[in-house]
XYZ file of C-alpha atoms in Angstrom:
85
model
C 51.326 -15.118 -44.537
C 51.003 -11.573 -45.804
C 53.614 -8.869 -45.540
C 52.995 -5.461 -44.053
C 54.882 -2.256 -44.576
C 55.395 0.051 -41.634
C 57.082 3.422 -41.507
C 59.448 4.046 -38.624
C 62.494 6.271 -38.285
C 65.641 4.811 -39.860
C 67.394 4.870 -36.472
C 64.658 2.735 -34.938
C 64.835 0.239 -37.807
C 68.611 0.028 -37.516
C 68.397 -0.505 -33.764
C 65.781 -3.247 -34.115
C 67.816 -4.912 -36.880
C 70.937 -4.873 -34.670
C 69.014 -6.398 -31.754
C 67.559 -9.052 -34.054
C 70.965 -9.882 -35.534
C 72.484 -10.204 -32.058
C 69.840 -12.840 -31.325
C 70.491 -14.622 -34.618
C 67.177 -13.519 -36.131
C 66.102 -11.551 -39.141
C 64.289 -8.320 -38.442
C 61.091 -9.934 -39.716
C 61.445 -12.947 -37.391
C 62.344 -10.702 -34.462
C 59.281 -8.490 -34.962
C 57.023 -11.535 -35.316
C 58.389 -12.971 -32.065
C 58.010 -9.608 -30.350
C 54.385 -9.348 -31.463
C 53.683 -12.814 -30.049
C 55.150 -11.984 -26.636
C 53.738 -8.511 -25.945
C 50.408 -8.159 -24.176
C 47.621 -5.862 -25.291
C 46.250 -3.389 -22.740
C 43.200 -5.635 -22.303
C 45.405 -8.692 -21.721
C 47.494 -6.767 -19.157
C 44.338 -5.631 -17.353
C 42.985 -9.182 -17.281
C 46.282 -10.521 -15.944
C 46.405 -7.797 -13.280
C 42.867 -8.631 -12.175
C 43.746 -12.331 -11.889
C 46.801 -11.403 -9.798
C 44.667 -9.196 -7.519
C 42.169 -12.031 -7.097
C 44.943 -14.507 -6.276
C 46.431 -12.091 -3.734
C 43.017 -11.529 -2.184
C 42.314 -15.285 -2.010
C 45.759 -16.130 -0.665
C 46.243 -13.343 1.875
C 42.856 -11.711 2.313
C 44.434 -8.402 1.255
C 42.102 -6.379 -0.958
C 43.292 -2.786 -1.341
C 40.774 -0.128 -2.266
C 41.194 1.883 -5.463
C 42.568 4.763 -3.385
C 45.093 2.489 -1.678
C 46.173 1.122 -5.070
C 46.701 4.667 -6.402
C 48.689 5.610 -3.296
C 50.825 2.475 -3.576
C 51.385 3.086 -7.300
C 52.467 6.635 -6.490
C 54.881 5.402 -3.839
C 56.349 2.851 -6.236
C 56.772 5.528 -8.920
C 58.487 7.795 -6.386
C 60.894 5.056 -5.307
C 61.703 4.084 -8.902
C 62.410 7.717 -9.757
C 64.629 8.005 -6.699
C 66.489 4.795 -7.584
C 67.127 6.003 -11.157
C 68.697 9.165 -9.763
C 71.371 7.242 -7.868
């Protein structure tokens, strides 16, 4: 296994180290675990498409691109509203 050096603000490093320590991990182990669990944009898109296909197969619901954008906008609006409470 090779090491890599990354440059991040000291505050970010300290925060990540504190989170890692709280989970009983070194910063290196925590970052390795994090990298294994996060999805790339392509993986997220593939997963979303599989979910849309499952929804379509299960319910027959197949929103158009416009309907998806409208629903995304409504969800964003509601999340913003909920954060303001």
